[in-house]
PDB file of C-alpha atoms in Angstrom:
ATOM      1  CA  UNK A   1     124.452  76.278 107.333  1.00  0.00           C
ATOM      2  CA  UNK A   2     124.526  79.633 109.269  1.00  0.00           C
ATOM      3  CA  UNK A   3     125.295  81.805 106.268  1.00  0.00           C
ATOM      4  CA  UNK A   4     122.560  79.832 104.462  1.00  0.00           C
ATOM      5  CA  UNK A   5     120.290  80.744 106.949  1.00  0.00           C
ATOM      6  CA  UNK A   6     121.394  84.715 106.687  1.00  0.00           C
ATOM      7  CA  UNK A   7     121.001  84.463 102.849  1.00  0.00           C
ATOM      8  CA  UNK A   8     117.530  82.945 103.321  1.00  0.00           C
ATOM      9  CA  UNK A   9     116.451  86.098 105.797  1.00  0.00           C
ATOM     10  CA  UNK A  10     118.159  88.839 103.525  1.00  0.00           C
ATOM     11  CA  UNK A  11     116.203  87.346 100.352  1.00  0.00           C
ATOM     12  CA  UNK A  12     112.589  87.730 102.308  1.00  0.00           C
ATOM     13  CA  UNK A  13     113.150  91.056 103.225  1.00  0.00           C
ATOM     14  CA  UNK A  14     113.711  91.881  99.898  1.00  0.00           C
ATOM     15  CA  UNK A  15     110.682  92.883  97.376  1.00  0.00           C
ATOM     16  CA  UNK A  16     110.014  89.705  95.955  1.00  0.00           C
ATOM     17  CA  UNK A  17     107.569  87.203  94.694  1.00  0.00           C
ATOM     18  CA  UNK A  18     108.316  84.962  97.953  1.00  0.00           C
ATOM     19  CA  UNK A  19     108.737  87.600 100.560  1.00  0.00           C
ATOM     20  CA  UNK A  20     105.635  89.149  99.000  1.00  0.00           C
ATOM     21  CA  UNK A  21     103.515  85.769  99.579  1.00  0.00           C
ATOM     22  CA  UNK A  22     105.068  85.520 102.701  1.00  0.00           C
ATOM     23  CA  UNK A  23     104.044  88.964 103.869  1.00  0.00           C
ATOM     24  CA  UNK A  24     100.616  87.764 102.779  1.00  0.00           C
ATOM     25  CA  UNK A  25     100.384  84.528 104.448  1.00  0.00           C
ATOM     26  CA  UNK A  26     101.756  86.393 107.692  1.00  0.00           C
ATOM     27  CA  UNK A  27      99.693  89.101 108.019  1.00  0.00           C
ATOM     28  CA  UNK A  28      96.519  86.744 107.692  1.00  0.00           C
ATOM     29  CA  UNK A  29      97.839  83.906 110.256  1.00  0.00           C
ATOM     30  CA  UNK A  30      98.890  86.708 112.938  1.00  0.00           C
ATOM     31  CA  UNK A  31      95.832  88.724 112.556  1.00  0.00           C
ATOM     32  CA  UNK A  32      93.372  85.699 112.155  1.00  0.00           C
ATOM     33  CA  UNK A  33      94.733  84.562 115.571  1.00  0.00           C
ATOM     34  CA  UNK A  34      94.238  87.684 117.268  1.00  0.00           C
ATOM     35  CA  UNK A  35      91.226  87.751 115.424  1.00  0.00           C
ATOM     36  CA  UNK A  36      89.795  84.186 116.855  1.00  0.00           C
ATOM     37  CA  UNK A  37      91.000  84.997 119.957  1.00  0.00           C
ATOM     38  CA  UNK A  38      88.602  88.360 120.225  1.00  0.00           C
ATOM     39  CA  UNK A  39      85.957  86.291 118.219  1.00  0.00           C
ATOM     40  CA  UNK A  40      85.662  83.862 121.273  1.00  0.00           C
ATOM     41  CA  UNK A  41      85.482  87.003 123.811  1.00  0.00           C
ATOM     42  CA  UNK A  42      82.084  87.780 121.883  1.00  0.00           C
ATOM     43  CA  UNK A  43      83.568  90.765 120.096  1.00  0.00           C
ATOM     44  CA  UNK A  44      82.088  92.112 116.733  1.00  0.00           C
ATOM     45  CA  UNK A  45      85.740  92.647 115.455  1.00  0.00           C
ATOM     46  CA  UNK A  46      86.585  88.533 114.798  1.00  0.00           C
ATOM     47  CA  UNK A  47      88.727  86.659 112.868  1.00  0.00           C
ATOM     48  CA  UNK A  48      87.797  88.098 109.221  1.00  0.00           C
ATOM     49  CA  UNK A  49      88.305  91.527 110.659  1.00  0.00           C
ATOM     50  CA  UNK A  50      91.589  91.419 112.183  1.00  0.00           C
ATOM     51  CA  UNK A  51      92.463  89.872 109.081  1.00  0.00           C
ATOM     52  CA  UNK A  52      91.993  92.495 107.107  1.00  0.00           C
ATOM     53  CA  UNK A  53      93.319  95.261 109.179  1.00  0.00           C
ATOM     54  CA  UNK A  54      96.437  93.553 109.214  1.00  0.00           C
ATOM     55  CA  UNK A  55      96.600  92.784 105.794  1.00  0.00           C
ATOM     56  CA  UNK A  56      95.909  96.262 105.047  1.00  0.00           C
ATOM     57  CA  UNK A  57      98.908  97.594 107.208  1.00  0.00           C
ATOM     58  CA  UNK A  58     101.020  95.182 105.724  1.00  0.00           C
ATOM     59  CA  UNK A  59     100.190  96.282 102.454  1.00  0.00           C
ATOM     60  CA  UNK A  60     100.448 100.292 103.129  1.00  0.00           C
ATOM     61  CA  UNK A  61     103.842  99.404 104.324  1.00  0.00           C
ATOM     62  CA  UNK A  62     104.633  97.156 101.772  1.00  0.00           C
ATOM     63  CA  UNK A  63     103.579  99.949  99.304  1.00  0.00           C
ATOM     64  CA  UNK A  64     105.955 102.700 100.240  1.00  0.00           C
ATOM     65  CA  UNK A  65     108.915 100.423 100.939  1.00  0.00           C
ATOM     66  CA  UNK A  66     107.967  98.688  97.101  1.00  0.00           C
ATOM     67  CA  UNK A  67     107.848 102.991  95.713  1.00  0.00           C
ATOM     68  CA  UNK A  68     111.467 103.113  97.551  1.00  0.00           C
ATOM     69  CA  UNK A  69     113.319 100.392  96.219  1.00  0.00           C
ATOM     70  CA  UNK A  70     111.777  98.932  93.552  1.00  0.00           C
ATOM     71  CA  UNK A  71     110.804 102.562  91.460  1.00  0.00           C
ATOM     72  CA  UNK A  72     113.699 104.732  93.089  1.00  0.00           C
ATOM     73  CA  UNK A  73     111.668 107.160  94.963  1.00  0.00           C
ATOM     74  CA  UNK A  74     112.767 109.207  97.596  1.00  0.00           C
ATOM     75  CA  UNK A  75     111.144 109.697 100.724  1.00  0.00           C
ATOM     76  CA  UNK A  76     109.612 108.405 103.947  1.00  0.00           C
ATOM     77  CA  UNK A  77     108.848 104.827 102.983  1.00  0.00           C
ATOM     78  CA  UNK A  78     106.251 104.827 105.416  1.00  0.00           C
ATOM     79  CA  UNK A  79     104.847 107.909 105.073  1.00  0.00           C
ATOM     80  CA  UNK A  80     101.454 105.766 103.542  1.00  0.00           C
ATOM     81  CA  UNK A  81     101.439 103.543 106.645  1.00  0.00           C
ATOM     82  CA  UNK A  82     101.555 106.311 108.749  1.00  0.00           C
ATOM     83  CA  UNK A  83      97.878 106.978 107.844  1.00  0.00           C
ATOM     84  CA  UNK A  84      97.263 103.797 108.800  1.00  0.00           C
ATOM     85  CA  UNK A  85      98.179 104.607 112.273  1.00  0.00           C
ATOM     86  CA  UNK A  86      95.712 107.094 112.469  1.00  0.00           C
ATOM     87  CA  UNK A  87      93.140 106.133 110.285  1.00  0.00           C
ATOM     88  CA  UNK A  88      92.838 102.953 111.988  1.00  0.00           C
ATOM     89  CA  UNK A  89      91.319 104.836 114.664  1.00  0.00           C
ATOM     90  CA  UNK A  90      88.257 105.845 113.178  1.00  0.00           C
ATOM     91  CA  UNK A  91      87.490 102.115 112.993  1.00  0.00           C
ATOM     92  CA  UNK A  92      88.652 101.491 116.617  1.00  0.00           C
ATOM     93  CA  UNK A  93      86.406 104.532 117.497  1.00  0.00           C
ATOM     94  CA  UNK A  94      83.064 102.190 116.473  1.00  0.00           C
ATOM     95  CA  UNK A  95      84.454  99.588 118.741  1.00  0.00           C
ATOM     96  CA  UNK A  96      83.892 101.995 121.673  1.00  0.00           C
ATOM     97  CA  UNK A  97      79.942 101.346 122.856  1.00  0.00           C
ATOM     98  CA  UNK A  98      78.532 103.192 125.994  1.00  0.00           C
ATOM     99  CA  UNK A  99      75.642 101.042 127.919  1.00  0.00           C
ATOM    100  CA  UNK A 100      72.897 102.134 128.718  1.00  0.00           C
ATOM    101  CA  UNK A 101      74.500 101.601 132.835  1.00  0.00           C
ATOM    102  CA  UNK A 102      77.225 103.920 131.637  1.00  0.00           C
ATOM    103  CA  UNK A 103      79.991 101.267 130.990  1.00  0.00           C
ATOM    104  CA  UNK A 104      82.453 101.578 128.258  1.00  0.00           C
ATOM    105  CA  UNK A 105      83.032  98.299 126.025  1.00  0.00           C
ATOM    106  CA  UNK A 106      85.252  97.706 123.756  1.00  0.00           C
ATOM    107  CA  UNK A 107      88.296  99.297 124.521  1.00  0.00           C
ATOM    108  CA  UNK A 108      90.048  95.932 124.587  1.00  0.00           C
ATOM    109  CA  UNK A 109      88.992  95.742 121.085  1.00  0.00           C
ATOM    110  CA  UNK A 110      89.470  98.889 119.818  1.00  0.00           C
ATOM    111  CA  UNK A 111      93.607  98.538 120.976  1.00  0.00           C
ATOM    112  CA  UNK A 112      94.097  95.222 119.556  1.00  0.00           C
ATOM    113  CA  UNK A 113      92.479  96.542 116.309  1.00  0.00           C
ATOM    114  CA  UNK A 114      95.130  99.578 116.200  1.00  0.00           C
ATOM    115  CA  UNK A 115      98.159  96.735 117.288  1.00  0.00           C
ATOM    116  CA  UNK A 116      96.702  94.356 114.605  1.00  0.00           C
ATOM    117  CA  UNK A 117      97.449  96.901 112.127  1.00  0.00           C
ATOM    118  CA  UNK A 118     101.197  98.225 113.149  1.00  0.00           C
ATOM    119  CA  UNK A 119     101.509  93.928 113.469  1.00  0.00           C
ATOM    120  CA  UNK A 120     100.806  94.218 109.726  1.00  0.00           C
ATOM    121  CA  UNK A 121     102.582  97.311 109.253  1.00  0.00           C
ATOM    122  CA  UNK A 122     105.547  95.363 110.650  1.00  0.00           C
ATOM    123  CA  UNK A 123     105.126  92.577 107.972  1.00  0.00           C
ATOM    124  CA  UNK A 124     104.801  94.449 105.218  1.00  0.00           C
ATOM    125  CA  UNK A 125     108.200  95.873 105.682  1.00  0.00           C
ATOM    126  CA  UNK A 126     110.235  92.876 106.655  1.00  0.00           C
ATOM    127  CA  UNK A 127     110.591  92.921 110.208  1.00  0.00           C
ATOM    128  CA  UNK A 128     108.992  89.239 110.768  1.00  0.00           C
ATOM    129  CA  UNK A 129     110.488  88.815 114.258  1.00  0.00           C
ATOM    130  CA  UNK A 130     109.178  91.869 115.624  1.00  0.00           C
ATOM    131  CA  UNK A 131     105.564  91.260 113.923  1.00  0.00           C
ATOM    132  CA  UNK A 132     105.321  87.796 115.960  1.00  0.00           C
ATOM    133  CA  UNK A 133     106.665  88.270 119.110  1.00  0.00           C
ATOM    134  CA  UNK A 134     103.687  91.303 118.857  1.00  0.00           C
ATOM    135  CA  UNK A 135     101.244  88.713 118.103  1.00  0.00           C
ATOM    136  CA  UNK A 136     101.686  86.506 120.547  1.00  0.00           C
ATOM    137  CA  UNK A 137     102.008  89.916 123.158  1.00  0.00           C
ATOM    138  CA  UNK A 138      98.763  90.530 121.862  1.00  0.00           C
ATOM    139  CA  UNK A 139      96.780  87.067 122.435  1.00  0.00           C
ATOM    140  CA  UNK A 140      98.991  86.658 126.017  1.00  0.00           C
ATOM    141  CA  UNK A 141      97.356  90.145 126.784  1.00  0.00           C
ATOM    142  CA  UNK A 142      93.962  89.236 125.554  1.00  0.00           C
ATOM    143  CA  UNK A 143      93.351  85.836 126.670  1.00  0.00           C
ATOM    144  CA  UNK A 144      95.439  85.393 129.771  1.00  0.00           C
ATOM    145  CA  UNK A 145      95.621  88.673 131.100  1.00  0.00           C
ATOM    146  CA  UNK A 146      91.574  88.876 131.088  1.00  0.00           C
ATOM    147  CA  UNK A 147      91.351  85.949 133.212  1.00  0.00           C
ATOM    148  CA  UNK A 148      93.866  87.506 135.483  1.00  0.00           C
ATOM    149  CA  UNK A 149      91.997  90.961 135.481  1.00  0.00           C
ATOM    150  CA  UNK A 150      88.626  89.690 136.173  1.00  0.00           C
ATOM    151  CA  UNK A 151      89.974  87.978 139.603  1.00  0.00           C
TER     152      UNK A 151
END
């Protein structure tokens, strides 16, 4: 049952059809969470948006590690996602507001948005336990540790 198991595991981190959908399917339930959970904080970066910044990680990543072993190139596999690192923020970047009584907002936001994205980036190249024990970091940090933070 154990080696079944293994077999199971080594097939999804493969490039397949399965471990493609599954990429898919991940990267929208882990950043839709994350994404409901800012959503109910009254952020502008919800559900819909986390969803696609972790979809899009997930599918940088899943691009260069598809160019590596599926059509033989050589090279960083990640060398795609790593744009995603930075690139993602420029978007965190209009998360950042200044009031008009000098407070920042949107910080919160703005990091989540950047961790949504290596979540994804994690996905997309088979490392499923690391992407969910990062999503559920994430919505412990946002949820509970707000409530802590504002006492």
């Amino acid at each position: 049952m154990l080696e079944n198991l293994k077999n199971v595991i080594d097939y999804l981190q493969e490039i397949n059809y399965a471990s493609i959908i599954l990429r898919i399917m991940l990267a929208v339930l882990f950043g839709g969470l994350i994404g409901i959970e800012r959503g109910r904080h009254g952020s502008q970066a919800g559900m819909r948006t986390h969803i696609l910044v972790c979809l899009g990680g997930m599918l940088t990543s899943l691009v260069g590690v598809y160019c590596n072993q599926a059509l033989g190139f050589n090279g960083d596999p990640l060398r795609i996602a790593a744009q995603v690192v930075s690139g993602i923020g420029f978007l965190g970047a209009g998360m950042i507001i200044v009031k008009s009584d000098k407070m920042i907002t949107g910080l919160t936001t703005a990091a989540i948005m950047w961790t949504t994205a290596i979540i994804g980036i994690s996905i997309g190249v088979g490392f499923y336990s690391g992407a969910f024990f990062a999503m559920l970091a994430c919505l412990f940090t946002a949820a509970f540790l707000t409530r802590i933070e504002r006492k």
